[in-house]
Structure formats: C-alpha cells, structure tokens
C-alpha cells in the first residue's frame, strides 16, 4: 500500500505533534589550530533547539544472582528524518 504525498505530510505532522522535547545536535569536527598548526577535534553545535521525543526502556536480565543484577537501558531519539546526525568517531 502506497501513501500519497498529501497523506505522508499528514502522517509526518501527526508524529511530530508527539515531540515534547528540544535537543541540540553537536558534532566533533577537525579544526586546524592557527597557533600551533595542529588539527584538533572540537565540539561544534550544528543545530539548536530541534523538536524531538525521547523514549526510555529498561531491560533487566532474567538470570539475576545474589552478586550481580544486569540492567540495561535503551534510549531512542525520535527526530525529523531529514536531520542527519553523524556518529562520533
């Protein structure tokens, strides 16, 4: 089943209405230091105050023992698909 362009816009607006947070997109970029001529990696803010939604899910291990209990948390970021977020290298 294919959606028309008009329906895609409606679905996107509906999803974006669930966004309840704002986030900043920060990238590590190589910048040449003019003083010592070295290339350094610095945090550069690419985008600010982008609407988003964060979802948390906690997963506990079924094999808990007296000594240890493994708990992991999965965090998902929902943001507009046209925003490109590069991985940290």
C-alpha positions as YAML, in Angstrom:
chain: A
units: angstrom
residues:
- id: 1
  name: UNK
  ca: [0.00, 0.00, 0.00]
- id: 2
  name: UNK
  ca: [1.43, 3.36, -1.01]
- id: 3
  name: UNK
  ca: [0.53, 6.68, 0.57]
- id: 4
  name: UNK
  ca: [0.00, 9.81, -1.45]
- id: 5
  name: UNK
  ca: [2.29, 12.77, -0.85]
- id: 6
  name: UNK
  ca: [-0.56, 14.55, 0.92]
- id: 7
  name: UNK
  ca: [-1.09, 11.61, 3.30]
- id: 8
  name: UNK
  ca: [2.64, 11.39, 4.01]
- id: 9
  name: UNK
  ca: [2.64, 15.05, 5.09]
- id: 10
  name: UNK
  ca: [-0.35, 14.40, 7.38]
- id: 11
  name: UNK
  ca: [1.31, 11.37, 8.97]
- id: 12
  name: UNK
  ca: [4.56, 13.30, 9.48]
- id: 13
  name: UNK
  ca: [2.72, 16.19, 11.18]
- id: 14
  name: UNK
  ca: [0.87, 13.73, 13.42]
- id: 15
  name: UNK
  ca: [4.12, 12.11, 14.52]
- id: 16
  name: UNK
  ca: [5.81, 15.48, 15.04]
- id: 17
  name: UNK
  ca: [2.92, 16.52, 17.31]
- id: 18
  name: UNK
  ca: [4.15, 13.89, 19.79]
- id: 19
  name: UNK
  ca: [7.53, 15.66, 20.15]
- id: 20
  name: UNK
  ca: [7.78, 17.08, 23.66]
- id: 21
  name: UNK
  ca: [11.49, 17.96, 23.97]
- id: 22
  name: UNK
  ca: [14.17, 20.06, 22.29]
- id: 23
  name: UNK
  ca: [17.69, 18.90, 21.51]
- id: 24
  name: UNK
  ca: [20.95, 20.31, 20.23]
- id: 25
  name: UNK
  ca: [22.98, 18.44, 17.61]
- id: 26
  name: UNK
  ca: [26.71, 18.54, 18.40]
- id: 27
  name: UNK
  ca: [29.42, 17.09, 16.17]
- id: 28
  name: UNK
  ca: [33.12, 16.55, 16.69]
- id: 29
  name: UNK
  ca: [34.91, 18.31, 13.84]
- id: 30
  name: UNK
  ca: [38.57, 18.62, 12.93]
- id: 31
  name: UNK
  ca: [39.73, 22.19, 13.22]
- id: 32
  name: UNK
  ca: [43.25, 23.43, 12.49]
- id: 33
  name: UNK
  ca: [44.71, 25.47, 15.33]
- id: 34
  name: UNK
  ca: [46.28, 28.62, 13.88]
- id: 35
  name: UNK
  ca: [48.72, 28.98, 16.78]
- id: 36
  name: UNK
  ca: [50.43, 25.60, 16.76]
- id: 37
  name: UNK
  ca: [49.30, 24.35, 13.29]
- id: 38
  name: UNK
  ca: [47.81, 21.16, 14.78]
- id: 39
  name: UNK
  ca: [44.50, 19.64, 13.83]
- id: 40
  name: UNK
  ca: [42.29, 19.35, 16.91]
- id: 41
  name: UNK
  ca: [38.86, 17.82, 17.41]
- id: 42
  name: UNK
  ca: [36.32, 20.17, 18.91]
- id: 43
  name: UNK
  ca: [32.63, 20.02, 19.69]
- id: 44
  name: UNK
  ca: [30.68, 22.18, 17.25]
- id: 45
  name: UNK
  ca: [26.95, 22.81, 17.66]
- id: 46
  name: UNK
  ca: [25.37, 22.12, 14.27]
- id: 47
  name: UNK
  ca: [21.67, 22.61, 15.15]
- id: 48
  name: UNK
  ca: [19.96, 24.02, 18.22]
- id: 49
  name: UNK
  ca: [16.51, 23.54, 19.75]
- id: 50
  name: UNK
  ca: [15.30, 20.83, 17.38]
- id: 51
  name: UNK
  ca: [11.93, 19.32, 18.36]
- id: 52
  name: UNK
  ca: [12.24, 15.67, 19.38]
- id: 53
  name: UNK
  ca: [10.95, 12.93, 21.66]
- id: 54
  name: UNK
  ca: [12.94, 10.56, 23.84]
- id: 55
  name: UNK
  ca: [11.78, 7.07, 24.75]
- id: 56
  name: UNK
  ca: [13.32, 5.00, 27.57]
- id: 57
  name: UNK
  ca: [13.10, 1.25, 28.06]
- id: 58
  name: UNK
  ca: [14.73, -0.64, 30.93]
- id: 59
  name: UNK
  ca: [15.67, -4.27, 30.41]
- id: 60
  name: UNK
  ca: [16.68, -6.45, 33.33]
- id: 61
  name: UNK
  ca: [18.44, -9.77, 32.93]
- id: 62
  name: UNK
  ca: [16.38, -12.86, 33.75]
- id: 63
  name: UNK
  ca: [19.46, -14.62, 35.17]
- id: 64
  name: UNK
  ca: [19.92, -12.46, 38.27]
- id: 65
  name: UNK
  ca: [22.15, -13.78, 41.04]
- id: 66
  name: UNK
  ca: [22.85, -12.59, 44.56]
- id: 67
  name: UNK
  ca: [26.09, -10.96, 43.46]
- id: 68
  name: UNK
  ca: [25.00, -9.22, 40.31]
- id: 69
  name: UNK
  ca: [21.94, -7.99, 38.53]
- id: 70
  name: UNK
  ca: [22.32, -6.80, 34.97]
- id: 71
  name: UNK
  ca: [20.14, -3.89, 33.99]
- id: 72
  name: UNK
  ca: [20.36, -2.11, 30.64]
- id: 73
  name: UNK
  ca: [18.54, 0.96, 29.43]
- id: 74
  name: UNK
  ca: [17.65, 1.57, 25.80]
- id: 75
  name: UNK
  ca: [17.20, 5.20, 24.79]
- id: 76
  name: UNK
  ca: [15.56, 6.09, 21.48]
- id: 77
  name: UNK
  ca: [15.59, 9.55, 19.94]
- id: 78
  name: UNK
  ca: [12.73, 10.44, 17.61]
- id: 79
  name: UNK
  ca: [13.55, 13.44, 15.43]
- id: 80
  name: UNK
  ca: [12.65, 14.69, 11.95]
- id: 81
  name: UNK
  ca: [14.04, 12.25, 9.34]
- id: 82
  name: UNK
  ca: [15.65, 14.98, 7.25]
- id: 83
  name: UNK
  ca: [18.06, 15.82, 10.10]
- id: 84
  name: UNK
  ca: [21.36, 14.00, 9.69]
- id: 85
  name: UNK
  ca: [23.13, 13.02, 12.91]
- id: 86
  name: UNK
  ca: [26.67, 11.75, 12.38]
- id: 87
  name: UNK
  ca: [28.17, 9.13, 14.70]
- id: 88
  name: UNK
  ca: [31.00, 10.14, 16.99]
- id: 89
  name: UNK
  ca: [34.30, 8.88, 15.58]
...
